[in-house]
Amino acid sequence: MALKNGWELVVGLEVHCELATNTKIFCSCANQFGDEPNTNICPVCLGLPGSLPVLNHMAVEFAMRIGSALHCRVEPSIFHRKNYFYPDMPKDYQVSQNDEPINVDGYLELPDGFRVGIERAHMEEDTGKTQHMGSSGRIHGANYSLVDYNRAGVPLVEIVSRPDIRTAEQAKAYVAELRSILVATGASNGKMEEGSLRVDANVSVRQPGHEYGTRCEIKNLNSLRSLTRAIEYEANRQIDLREAGERIVQETRHWNEEDGRTSSMRSKEEAMDYRYFPEPDLVPIAPSAEWVAAVRDALPLMPADRRRLLSEATGGELAPGSDPIVTIVDQGLDALVLGAVAHGGDGRRAVNRVANEVVTAEQGARLNIAGFAALLVMEAQAKLTSTQAKAVLVEMMETQASDPAAIATARGFQAMDSGVAETLVDELIAAHPAEFERLRAGDTKVAGFFVGAAMKASGGKADGKLVTGLLRQRAGL
Amino acid sequence: MSERLTRADVVHVARLARLTLGDAEVQSFTLELADILAHAHDVASLDTAGVVPTAHPLPLVNVLRADVIRPGVDRTEVLAMAPWAEDDRFRVPKILGETT
């Protein structure tokens, strides 16, 4: 969607990803969403005096996987304390990586081939969960707050994009693609609704060719829908201000899903000053070249690679970013398509059938790959019409049947399979030896007699081409 | 670092740290912090080209722990020590609009 009056949107995204570790980043408390409040807490994540953090090996491993998948360089890194007063962290600081993050300078490729730069993907700890109590139920006007520290210390990787995104749709595509990548690495369960993936958007507008405008950071984007709505709202708010000759104030703004508006979140009396300093209780992370290589080599195929493979399976007839291929990768149905192709099915037909008829992973799991391939072959050989093939496919998924020919026969769809045709041809040869001798002698016109007889005998289901071929073979022509 | 630390700087830093300082304390901290910064300035003026930065005083990297769950502390016991608790959670004063 283009903005009004020639304004250009500039968006950079910060995505917080909770890592799918068993334990928290600096202590051995369970990292478990949905548990009873304050049941996964210990002296470390409560910030009790004398407690010391020890870094979780798996959190580092996941962070490296994310960095590798995003084509970042994995670098030696250290942790910092980000100091602030807010009861979501009992220590009054959050341990994060500031100027020496573990992953730097990568990119994410969208299905259409557009690359969004990744500035960094650093490690930090999540904060506790606050609930604001009072008449409004919101932070403004709350009388007091209740805090659950189960989430305090859950490992996060924050992925910071460069301000390369130019439309709300692109922002949505970026988050969707990033989510697929994070899930593919095993680092995340990708559940936005549980807060496993949280997105902040830095939004500004400018006239093309001009310098970046002042940006605002939009928080509370809990779904892809919120993300696009909030970006569009915020862009128009800034355009209206600029066109009225007013200045944009750099600030953090809260997206309200019900109102469909953003509003200023923090008072500006005291600019945020986090006084970062190196965390003295943690030593640097310096992964060896071997470790970095092992992590990179163990990564499964990423969605972009899988889309490319599927495109190749169609002989390039469908682009990697085409809708059916994107759907198949989203649903993890690649194996069905590639398996069907390996069994002789046509790639393009396989992609379209899977994207349009199979659609979901659950349905795909009910389908026998060899049977699916056989169905594609039947359709390609014109033994079934497109409508018949779809009906057979639906029944194969409903009954988990593996033989499409049997279903086609039972439904009276079939033309005739080659085994039946062979028997028929042999019977006709035996019944008409004189005609067959003429054929053997080279009188090919007699073939028409046999085809006619085969049609009659099969009630019109015989494939003329197939019968002719079999006759010529039997006659040694 | 050439400018001397001012009283206003000390008041600002004290507010960030939620410290309430009396006039005499502001006065003495202004002098003490200025001395500390002057020392840091002396160190910063050394030629460190070719010196590898020290990330941590301990010569260690990759001190890591296996990702295995261990029991933490009992909620009842912890909440009993909190100044205020409600509904199995820590109760804290309202967050925004606080006075400093």
XYZ file of C-alpha atoms in Angstrom:
577
model
C 0.000 0.000 0.000
C 1.483 3.353 -1.051
C 1.309 6.277 1.353
C -0.486 9.500 0.415
C 1.155 12.495 -1.262
C 4.266 10.578 -2.274
C 5.494 9.907 1.286
C 7.721 6.892 1.702
C 7.463 4.550 4.666
C 10.650 3.482 6.448
C 10.386 0.613 8.929
C 12.918 -1.334 10.956
C 11.722 -4.193 13.145
C 12.945 -5.529 16.472
C 11.736 -9.051 17.087
C 12.129 -10.630 20.517
C 12.230 -14.392 20.302
C 11.950 -16.557 23.419
C 14.289 -19.499 23.051
C 12.910 -23.021 23.373
C 15.379 -24.074 26.072
C 14.456 -26.230 29.049
C 15.788 -23.690 31.514
C 16.284 -19.962 31.894
C 19.300 -18.150 30.522
C 21.267 -17.692 33.765
C 19.717 -20.212 36.173
C 18.252 -23.720 36.159
C 14.603 -22.708 36.664
C 12.196 -24.181 34.116
C 11.458 -22.075 31.056
C 7.791 -22.958 30.815
C 4.910 -20.824 29.567
C 1.610 -21.024 31.421
C 2.798 -22.365 34.778
C 1.314 -21.140 38.070
C 2.694 -17.668 38.934
C 6.083 -17.562 40.660
C 6.666 -21.313 40.627
C 9.797 -21.158 38.432
C 11.916 -18.792 40.481
C 15.206 -18.964 42.362
C 17.704 -16.597 43.986
C 19.340 -15.839 40.612
C 16.243 -14.772 38.681
C 14.878 -13.000 41.771
C 18.100 -11.006 41.951
C 18.767 -11.966 45.563
C 22.094 -10.704 46.973
C 24.983 -13.113 46.564
C 23.444 -15.111 43.741
C 25.472 -15.506 40.555
C 24.365 -16.153 36.972
C 25.768 -19.004 34.862
C 25.037 -18.944 31.148
C 22.918 -21.712 29.584
C 24.848 -23.631 26.907
C 21.710 -24.303 24.877
C 20.744 -20.621 24.826
C 24.104 -19.836 23.198
C 23.654 -22.704 20.763
C 20.188 -21.462 19.744
C 21.459 -17.882 19.400
C 24.208 -19.126 17.090
C 21.720 -21.139 15.060
C 19.576 -18.032 14.606
C 22.580 -15.966 13.590
C 23.765 -18.577 11.099
C 20.287 -18.950 9.612
C 20.189 -15.163 9.137
C 23.600 -15.157 7.435
C 25.189 -13.212 10.318
C 28.779 -13.383 11.478
C 29.013 -15.044 14.882
C 31.396 -12.930 16.934
C 32.949 -12.968 20.392
C 30.488 -11.181 22.665
C 29.924 -9.931 26.168
C 26.916 -9.108 28.336
C 25.965 -5.725 29.717
C 23.656 -4.551 32.442
C 20.876 -2.291 31.217
C 19.861 -0.346 34.280
C 16.313 0.816 34.840
C 13.736 0.936 37.595
C 10.692 -1.094 36.794
C 9.461 -4.021 38.859
C 9.384 -6.438 35.921
C 13.060 -7.067 36.763
C 13.772 -7.564 40.448
C 17.472 -6.788 39.947
C 16.669 -3.306 38.587
C 18.679 -4.182 35.520
C 18.278 -6.491 32.562
C 21.260 -8.459 31.342
C 21.593 -7.872 27.618
C 24.235 -7.518 24.948
C 24.909 -3.926 23.989
C 27.849 -3.057 21.787
C 29.354 -6.529 21.327
C 26.458 -8.792 20.304
C 26.892 -12.452 19.368
C 25.502 -12.120 15.811
C 26.059 -9.182 13.460
C 25.439 -8.112 9.903
C 23.215 -10.617 8.147
C 20.108 -10.559 6.033
C 16.739 -12.190 5.616
C 15.457 -12.949 2.137
C 11.707 -12.562 1.620
C 9.894 -15.054 -0.652
C 9.881 -12.472 -3.454
C 13.681 -12.250 -3.245
C 13.860 -8.865 -1.444
C 16.581 -8.816 1.200
C 16.110 -7.084 4.549
C 19.392 -6.384 6.314
C 19.891 -7.743 9.829
C 21.955 -5.410 11.960
C 22.342 -7.773 14.893
C 20.750 -10.668 16.747
C 21.801 -10.485 20.382
C 21.063 -12.423 23.553
C 19.265 -11.086 26.600
C 16.956 -12.146 29.388
C 13.191 -11.717 29.345
C 11.454 -9.738 32.067
C 8.721 -10.748 34.498
C 5.065 -10.258 33.724
C 3.231 -7.366 35.332
C -0.517 -7.057 35.643
C -1.861 -3.599 36.364
C -4.675 -3.591 38.896
C -7.234 -0.869 39.241
C -10.322 0.538 37.631
C -8.901 0.796 34.116
C -6.914 -2.450 34.025
C -4.252 -0.526 32.130
C -0.957 0.936 33.133
C -2.314 4.485 33.213
C -4.662 4.853 36.150
C -3.571 1.613 37.777
C -3.527 1.603 41.568
C -0.889 -1.101 41.863
C 0.630 -3.960 39.898
C 1.127 -7.682 40.461
C 4.284 -9.372 39.244
C 4.976 -12.957 38.192
C 8.690 -13.698 37.777
C 8.342 -17.025 35.951
C 9.294 -15.241 32.735
C 12.125 -13.227 34.302
C 15.331 -14.724 32.944
C 13.799 -16.665 30.067
C 16.376 -16.525 27.246
C 15.659 -14.196 24.361
C 17.317 -13.376 21.110
C 16.442 -9.926 19.833
C 16.706 -9.665 16.064
C 17.169 -6.088 14.887
C 16.585 -5.387 11.207
C 17.984 -2.488 9.266
C 15.424 0.154 8.238
C 15.008 -1.515 4.851
C 11.284 -2.232 4.981
C 9.112 0.057 2.835
C 5.530 -1.208 3.180
C 3.347 -2.676 5.904
C 2.920 -5.817 3.777
C 6.689 -6.195 3.603
C 6.877 -5.901 7.409
C 4.315 -8.666 7.692
C 6.183 -10.844 5.183
C 9.411 -10.249 7.117
C 7.914 -11.380 10.426
C 6.237 -14.394 8.810
C 9.506 -15.435 7.178
C 11.514 -14.807 10.332
C 9.052 -16.901 12.298
C 9.478 -19.799 9.846
C 13.247 -19.523 10.114
C 13.172 -19.448 13.922
C 10.938 -22.507 14.029
C 13.136 -24.297 11.468
C 16.237 -23.755 13.625
C 14.440 -25.283 16.608
C 15.170 -22.123 18.586
C 11.530 -21.051 18.903
C 8.028 -22.482 18.958
C 6.928 -19.380 17.014
C 3.779 -18.846 19.087
C 2.985 -15.146 18.816
C -0.207 -15.655 20.848
C 1.889 -16.862 23.815
C 4.368 -14.016 23.429
C 7.132 -16.313 22.207
C 7.626 -13.843 19.394
C 7.142 -10.143 20.078
C 7.562 -7.378 17.560
C 8.397 -3.690 17.993
C 8.319 -1.485 14.911
C 10.438 1.613 14.337
C 8.380 3.720 11.964
C 9.219 6.939 10.157
C 8.230 8.641 6.909
C 10.182 10.689 4.401
C 9.986 12.024 0.900
C 11.917 9.654 -1.377
C 15.591 10.546 -1.625
C 15.533 12.569 1.607
C 17.189 11.610 4.879
C 15.343 9.367 7.310
C 12.635 11.153 9.290
C 12.399 11.038 13.095
C 11.164 7.597 14.106
C 8.747 6.348 16.718
C 8.946 2.903 18.258
C 5.619 1.089 18.349
C 5.121 -1.567 21.023
C 2.415 -4.098 21.833
C 2.174 -5.664 18.384
C 0.890 -9.127 19.202
C -0.162 -10.361 15.793
C 0.676 -9.851 12.142
C -2.616 -7.998 11.811
C -1.704 -5.575 14.621
C 1.663 -5.039 12.964
C 0.283 -3.921 9.607
C -2.537 -1.870 11.116
C -0.204 -0.106 13.553
C 2.373 0.712 10.891
C -0.264 2.175 8.589
C -1.858 4.179 11.397
C 1.483 5.487 12.634
C 2.679 6.435 9.136
C -0.478 8.468 8.530
C -0.216 10.119 11.950
C 3.325 11.226 11.165
C 2.399 12.424 7.662
C -0.453 14.537 9.065
C 1.918 16.111 11.604
C 4.593 16.792 9.005
C 2.136 18.255 6.535
C 0.767 20.502 9.297
C 4.331 21.769 9.786
C 4.795 20.051 13.129
C 7.766 18.006 14.267
C 7.780 14.326 15.130
C 8.960 13.630 18.675
C 11.118 10.533 18.946
C 9.316 8.362 21.473
C 7.885 4.977 22.327
C 4.228 4.564 21.427
C 1.736 1.914 22.487
C -0.553 0.261 19.936
C -4.129 -0.098 21.114
C -5.846 -2.839 19.130
C -9.399 -1.791 20.071
C -8.997 1.900 19.200
C -6.753 1.198 16.231
C -4.414 3.989 17.383
C -0.958 4.486 18.844
C -0.430 6.642 21.921
C 2.616 8.027 23.687
C 3.837 5.619 26.358
C 6.360 7.325 28.536
C 6.717 10.792 29.916
C 9.598 12.635 28.304
C 10.769 14.446 31.422
C 13.686 12.110 31.826
C 15.175 10.714 28.652
C 15.868 7.000 28.971
C 19.414 6.568 30.192
C 20.151 2.906 30.766
C 23.772 3.409 31.869
C 24.969 0.207 30.199
C 28.091 -1.303 31.684
C 29.744 -4.723 31.280
C 28.145 -7.410 33.458
C 30.981 -8.312 35.849
C 29.381 -11.627 36.864
C 29.590 -13.145 33.385
C 32.664 -13.878 31.300
C 32.762 -13.382 27.510
C 31.348 -15.835 25.005
C 33.934 -16.733 22.382
C 32.684 -19.648 20.284
C 35.483 -21.519 18.528
C 35.519 -21.660 14.731
C 34.742 -25.379 15.058
C 31.647 -24.720 17.169
C 30.399 -22.045 14.765
C 30.955 -24.375 11.796
C 29.273 -27.305 13.558
C 26.197 -25.185 14.296
C 26.057 -23.926 10.715
C 26.500 -27.394 9.226
C 23.814 -28.906 11.439
C 21.149 -26.388 10.399
C 18.247 -27.893 8.494
C 17.198 -26.376 5.180
C 15.740 -22.912 5.656
C 12.381 -21.931 4.091
C 14.112 -19.993 1.291
C 16.152 -23.089 0.334
C 13.064 -25.265 0.480
C 11.135 -22.888 -1.785
C 14.016 -22.985 -4.254
C 14.008 -26.816 -4.253
C 10.265 -26.923 -4.866
C 10.614 -24.437 -7.692
C 13.311 -26.627 -9.212
C 10.993 -29.639 -8.862
C 8.570 -27.841 -11.173
C 11.383 -27.282 -13.633
C 11.252 -23.612 -12.751
C 7.665 -23.320 -13.977
C 6.606 -21.979 -10.560
C 8.727 -19.270 -8.915
C 10.092 -19.835 -5.383
C 7.888 -16.981 -4.156
C 4.715 -18.210 -5.857
C 1.685 -18.696 -3.609
C 1.420 -22.499 -3.888
C 5.105 -22.975 -3.046
C 4.930 -20.556 -0.110
C 1.873 -22.418 1.198
C 3.607 -25.787 0.939
C 6.672 -24.583 2.833
C 4.516 -22.911 5.490
C 2.686 -26.179 6.038
C 5.834 -28.316 5.861
C 4.429 -30.360 2.971
C 7.671 -30.297 0.948
C 8.312 -34.010 1.448
C 4.985 -34.908 -0.109
C 5.750 -32.923 -3.258
C 9.378 -33.972 -3.564
C 8.499 -37.606 -2.755
C 5.774 -37.644 -5.408
C 8.236 -36.258 -7.946
C 10.762 -38.940 -6.979
C 8.019 -41.523 -7.647
C 7.495 -40.164 -11.136
C 4.835 -37.513 -10.520
C 4.937 -34.219 -12.385
C 6.353 -31.412 -10.218
C 4.023 -28.623 -11.185
C 0.956 -30.833 -10.876
C 2.213 -32.081 -7.493
C 2.722 -28.523 -6.203
C -0.713 -27.385 -7.311
C -2.534 -30.439 -5.972
C -0.758 -30.184 -2.598
C -1.247 -26.430 -2.256
C -4.889 -26.479 -3.372
C -6.268 -29.841 -2.278
C -4.033 -31.142 0.511
C -3.403 -27.670 2.036
C -2.600 -28.627 5.634
C 0.049 -30.736 7.324
C -2.707 -32.824 8.979
C -4.209 -33.715 5.603
C -0.772 -34.347 4.143
C 0.006 -36.838 6.895
C -2.954 -38.929 5.751
C -1.648 -39.237 2.224
C 0.552 -42.099 0.994
C 3.325 -40.557 -1.100
C 3.610 -43.367 -3.655
C -0.163 -43.429 -4.006
C -0.241 -39.680 -4.497
C 2.448 -39.999 -7.170
C 0.454 -42.752 -8.886
C -2.565 -40.463 -8.943
C -0.512 -37.690 -10.567
C 0.704 -40.144 -13.176
C -2.859 -41.299 -13.911
C -3.907 -37.715 -14.360
C -0.912 -36.918 -16.540
C -1.722 -39.922 -18.719
C -5.272 -38.616 -19.070
C -6.675 -41.660 -17.357
C -8.510 -39.307 -15.049
C -9.902 -35.884 -15.655
C -8.876 -33.086 -13.296
C -12.201 -33.267 -11.452
C -11.950 -37.033 -11.093
C -8.363 -36.758 -9.830
C -9.441 -34.274 -7.128
C -12.262 -36.568 -6.013
C -9.878 -39.529 -5.802
C -7.369 -37.397 -3.861
C -10.009 -36.345 -1.341
C -11.013 -39.978 -0.814
C -7.390 -41.044 -0.438
C -6.999 -38.527 2.407
C -10.314 -39.453 4.008
C -9.639 -43.188 4.029
C -5.832 -43.121 4.029
C -6.010 -45.374 0.978
C -2.843 -45.803 -1.060
C -4.188 -47.078 -4.390
C -5.804 -44.363 -6.504
C -6.596 -46.823 -9.315
C -8.768 -48.882 -6.973
C -10.704 -45.790 -5.917
C -11.084 -44.698 -9.525
C -12.379 -48.132 -10.462
C -14.801 -48.236 -7.570
C -16.140 -44.854 -8.614
C -16.273 -45.933 -12.261
C -13.856 -43.118 -13.155
C -11.125 -45.096 -14.719
C -10.181 -45.205 -18.307
C -8.427 -48.554 -18.014
C -5.159 -49.459 -16.512
C -2.486 -51.093 -18.586
C -2.735 -54.541 -16.955
C -6.412 -54.778 -17.840
C -5.659 -53.442 -21.301
C -3.008 -56.112 -21.846
C -5.383 -58.903 -20.887
C -8.024 -57.442 -23.173
C -5.606 -57.157 -26.104
C -4.425 -60.737 -25.635
C -8.033 -61.960 -25.569
C -8.810 -60.073 -28.770
C -5.713 -61.497 -30.489
C -6.777 -65.012 -29.494
C -10.318 -64.372 -30.747
C -9.202 -62.908 -34.094
C -6.081 -64.855 -35.232
C -6.558 -64.056 -38.943
C -6.703 -60.294 -38.367
C -3.668 -60.518 -36.097
C -1.713 -62.353 -38.840
C -2.538 -59.500 -41.253
C -1.264 -57.041 -38.698
C 1.960 -59.029 -38.275
C 2.361 -58.957 -42.019
C 2.375 -55.170 -41.837
C -1.230 -54.297 -42.576
C -1.426 -51.603 -39.900
C -4.945 -50.605 -40.900
C -6.150 -53.733 -39.075
C -5.093 -52.072 -35.822
C -8.207 -49.917 -36.124
C -10.331 -53.063 -36.094
C -8.722 -54.185 -32.812
C -9.091 -50.762 -31.177
C -12.753 -50.710 -32.119
C -13.197 -54.187 -30.678
C -11.378 -53.170 -27.491
C -13.630 -50.129 -27.080
C -16.681 -52.284 -27.529
C -15.468 -54.896 -25.066
C -14.541 -52.323 -22.408
C -17.579 -50.125 -22.706
C -15.512 -47.216 -24.057
C -12.973 -47.156 -21.236
C -10.028 -48.498 -23.186
C -7.344 -46.004 -24.160
C -6.946 -46.249 -27.931
C -3.323 -45.226 -27.876
C -2.493 -47.803 -25.255
C -4.280 -50.594 -27.148
C -2.507 -49.656 -30.394
C 0.827 -49.658 -28.625
C 0.196 -53.080 -27.103
C -0.913 -54.513 -30.451
C 2.203 -53.248 -32.211
C 4.308 -54.706 -29.459
C 2.615 -58.121 -29.692
C 2.925 -58.029 -33.485
C 6.603 -57.171 -33.241
C 6.158 -53.978 -35.257
C 36.283 14.269 29.484
C 37.916 17.662 29.614
C 34.934 19.328 31.292
C 34.665 19.121 35.049
C 31.736 17.217 36.497
C 29.047 19.599 37.750
C 26.576 19.452 40.623
C 23.799 19.112 38.022
C 25.467 15.943 36.684
C 25.534 14.445 40.163
C 21.880 15.310 40.769
C 21.003 13.712 37.441
C 22.922 10.502 38.141
C 21.457 10.332 41.650
C 17.951 10.616 40.206
C 18.651 7.812 37.720
C 19.769 5.640 40.634
C 16.775 6.734 42.740
C 19.059 8.210 45.405
C 18.007 11.167 47.487
C 21.071 13.244 48.315
C 21.357 16.186 50.676
C 23.205 19.352 49.609
C 26.328 18.347 51.495
C 26.305 14.921 49.843
C 25.882 16.438 46.388
C 28.847 18.673 47.187
C 31.125 15.854 48.344
C 30.084 13.428 45.583
C 30.712 16.099 42.977
C 34.326 16.310 44.163
C 34.790 12.560 44.601
C 33.268 11.614 41.261
C 35.275 14.346 39.558
C 38.466 12.807 40.981
C 37.437 9.342 39.793
C 36.697 10.672 36.336
C 39.984 12.524 36.281
C 41.738 9.244 37.011
C 39.793 7.543 34.220
C 40.818 10.410 31.987
C 44.479 9.810 32.860
C 44.120 6.151 31.953
C 42.265 7.012 28.758
C 45.096 9.292 27.691
C 47.567 6.386 27.569
C 48.551 5.085 24.169
C 46.855 1.670 23.993
C 47.371 1.042 20.293
C 48.301 -2.614 19.975
C 46.941 -3.527 23.418
C 44.233 -6.210 23.296
C 41.102 -4.952 25.109
C 40.344 -6.685 28.389
C 36.783 -7.977 28.286
C 36.901 -9.355 31.806
C 39.494 -9.470 34.590
C 39.224 -13.276 34.667
C 41.042 -15.011 31.810
C 38.016 -17.204 31.049
C 35.505 -17.515 28.233
C 32.477 -19.769 27.589
C 31.631 -20.620 31.181
C 28.463 -22.536 30.437
C 25.906 -24.653 32.210
C 23.990 -27.675 30.870
C 20.339 -26.946 30.058
C 18.925 -29.095 32.856
C 16.053 -28.054 35.121
C 16.699 -27.887 38.870
C 14.118 -26.983 41.469
C 14.080 -23.343 42.526
C 12.664 -21.902 45.705
C 9.262 -22.318 47.279
C 6.784 -19.650 46.286
C 5.128 -19.409 49.695
C 8.461 -18.921 51.400
C 9.548 -16.218 48.953
C 6.264 -14.335 48.944
C 6.296 -14.360 52.750
C 9.507 -12.322 52.571
C 8.062 -9.814 50.096
C 6.817 -6.515 51.512
C 3.501 -7.082 49.789
C 1.952 -10.035 47.943
C -1.415 -10.826 46.442
C -2.821 -13.681 44.406
C 0.502 -15.611 44.431
C 2.258 -12.615 42.947
C 4.434 -9.782 44.205
C 2.405 -6.653 44.711
C 4.167 -3.419 43.792
C 3.156 0.236 43.809
C 1.819 1.696 40.614
C 4.531 2.027 38.052
C 4.049 5.156 35.966
C 3.753 8.653 37.353
C 5.952 7.849 40.332
C 7.652 10.765 41.988
C 11.388 10.738 42.329
